[in-house]
C-alpha cells in the first residue's frame, strides 16, 4: 500500500483517542471505531500507530480489522451507498436494486467509482424492514426502492 | 403524564425515522407552541409502535386515535382539526382492508387485537429519553422491591418459577442461568446484555432498546443483585446509532436518579453499566465469541464448557442474556411469577416478540403469547399476504432456522413445536414468502450469508458451507443433478454434527428444511431445469408465440448473441442454447409475441 501521510492534527487526535482508553489493548475495538470515525477508514498507517500506542503487534490489529465487516481498509466514496440485503429486503427484491446500481455506476459491490463520488456496499438489515427494500446514502434512508427508482437516487447526488 | 390533557405520540423508531418522523415531530411541536397549547398538549417521540408498514405513525391520547403514513405536511391539520376542534382526520386513519372502514381506535385494529405486550409494554407509550415516564409506569419498582424486600435467592426462585426462557435463541431457563452464575465463586462477576442482533431481517432488540431502554437497565441491575455483580456490559451493534444514543441517555439519567452507581437507592448495592460496540460480525452474537470481542479480540467462539456463567469475560463468571429476556424481568417481579407462568404454553411461558416481514401486508414488530398459531400471526395480525398472492412459506430462526409451510400454519408457536417442525424460535425474525419466491434461492441466500459470516475457525463450517453454497448455486443455474441434492443432504448432516459452534451447527437448517418441505421444487430445478417462481434467471425461457409473431425482425436485430432466426414476415424462433436471457427481444417486440416461461 502506498504510504499516505497522515496529517499531524489527525495523528494527535488518534493518539489522544488511544490515551482516552488508557492505551489498553482490550479497548482495541473501541479505538478502531473512533479511528474510523476520524479517518473514514483504517489504512495501514493508522493501524501501525494504534499497534504502537496499545503496545500490540500490527498483525494483531490487522487480524481484528479484517475480522469485522464494519471496519474498512479502503476509503469510501463521497456518497457511500449501502443496499440492505437483510432477508426482508431480499424477498422484496433487493437483488434487482443492487444490479441496477451496479449497472448505472459501472462498479461492483465493494468498489468506488473512479471519480471517488460513489461507493457501493451491502449491509444486513437496518431495522426499517417495513420500508423494504431499503437503500442508504450516507445516513439518509430510502425506502421501497424499485430498480426504476435507482436512477433518481443517483441523480440526486450526481450533480 | 398527568398535567397534560392530551398527548401526541410520534413514532421515533428506525422505520418511521427513515420517513421523516423527526421533521414531523418538530413541526407538531412548533405549531402546538404557536397556538399556545403547549401547557395542555404534550408532543413526544416514542419508540416503535410496531406498525412500521404504515409509518410514520402518530397516536393521540387519551382517545387512542391512530394516524398512519403521516407526513410533515399533515402537522398543521392535526393541530387545527384534531387538537383544537376535536375532529378526527379521516384520511389519516387506518383503513380496515376487509371492509374499507376507517378505524379510529387502535384497540380495534386487527394488528393489535391478538397481541399481548409484555416486553414491548412501553414501546410506543413513553418517551424513551425521559426517565420520569418510565418511572410513572412502574419503572424501577421491581428493582426497589428486589433490593429492599427480597434476597437474591428469592428473586432467582421467582425467575425460575416464572418459566422465563432465553429469548436470544437458545431458550435456556433464565432463573437457572442466574442461579448457576450466582453460585460461581469469584471476586468479580459480570452481567452482559447481548444486543448484537445478527439475524438479518430482525429488529426486535433494537426496537426495545430504542423504545424502552430503562427496562433493560433495570433488569440488568436486578440480575447483578442476584448473581453478585456490580458491573454490567451491553454489547451492542455499532450499526444501531439511535439505540446507542437512547441507551446512553438512559444510563446517564439512571445514574442521576441514584438507580445506577454506588449505593443504589441507599441499599448498599452498587451497579453500573458500560457499552461495548460490535463491529458487524454475526458470529459475535454467540456468547463466547461475544466475550472475546469485548476483550478486543477477533470474535471467534470457543468450545463450551466452560460456560460463561463459570468462566467468561476475562475468565470471570459472566451472565449473558438477550435484550428481550431482560425486558421481561421487571414485569415478572412486579406482577409475580404465577401471573407470567399463566401465559403461554406448557413449556414456553410468556410472550415472544417477532419482527414480521417479507410478503405480508402488515410488516412490523409484534408480540404474542407463546402458543399462538402461525395462521393467527400471518392472517389476523399480519393482515395476510401482500397483493393477494398465495402463501408459500414462513421462515423463522433466521440463518439457523427453517422454512415452514401451509401444513404448519395451525401449529402453536413455541420453542418445542418449532423444533419439531424442523425450524426454531431463534431470536424472532419471521419472514413470510409467497408464490413468487424460489425456495432453492432462499436456501442459497441464507448460505451466502453463512459463508460470509463464518469465522473460519473450523473446517466443517468454513469449507462445508461454501460447498453447500456452490451446489445450490449450480441448481439455480440449471446445472444440478439428483446426486447434487443427495450431497446437499449428506453434507448438511456432517456439518451439523462436526461444527464447533452454534453457527455451523445450525447453518444447514435452511437447506434441510427446504429440501424436506419443497422437494418438488428441488426436483423441478434438476429434472426439468425449471423454476416455477421465475426467480432463477438462468432457468427462464424466452419463447416466441408463432400466432402473434408477424416477422418484423425487431427482436432478431436486437438480440446481442444472434439467438433469433426467421425470415422477414415469417415466424421467428429463439435458439434456447444460445439465448443469454437478456430480455431485449421481449422489450422490442411490439406484437406481444415474446413471453417468458
Ligand atoms: C451464531 C449465533 C448467533 C447468535 N446471535 C445472537 C444474537 O444476536 N442475540 C442474542 O441474544 N443471542 C444470540 N445467540 C445466542 C447466544 O449465544 C446466547 O445463547 C444468548 O445471548 C443467551 O441469552 P438468553 O438466554 O437470554 O437467550 C447466538 C448464538 C449463535 C450460535
Ligand atoms: S462453526 Fe463456523 S462460526 Fe462457529 S467456530 Fe466453526 S467456523 Fe467459526
Ligand atoms: S419482434 Fe415480435 S413480431 Fe417481430 S419478429 Fe420478433 S417476435 Fe416476431
Ligand atoms: S433474451 Fe436476449 S439473448 Fe435471448 S433471444 Fe431474446 S434478445 Fe436474444
Ligand atoms: S431487511 Fe432490510 S431493513 Fe431489515
Ligand atoms: S418504526 Fe414507527 S411503527 Fe415501527
CSV table of C-alpha atoms in Angstrom, one decimal, chain A residues 82-86 121-126 136, chain B residues 239:
chain,number,residue,atom,x,y,z
A,82,UNK,CA,-25.4,0.8,1.1
A,83,UNK,CA,-28.1,-1.6,-0.1
A,84,UNK,CA,-29.8,-3.7,2.6
A,85,UNK,CA,-29.5,-7.4,1.9
A,86,UNK,CA,-31.4,-8.5,5.0
A,121,UNK,CA,-21.8,-1.8,-0.4
A,122,UNK,CA,-24.3,-4.2,1.1
A,123,UNK,CA,-25.4,-4.4,4.7
A,124,UNK,CA,-27.8,-6.7,6.6
A,125,UNK,CA,-31.0,-5.1,8.0
A,126,UNK,CA,-31.1,-1.5,9.1
A,136,UNK,CA,-28.9,4.2,2.5
B,239,UNK,CA,-24.9,-0.1,13.3
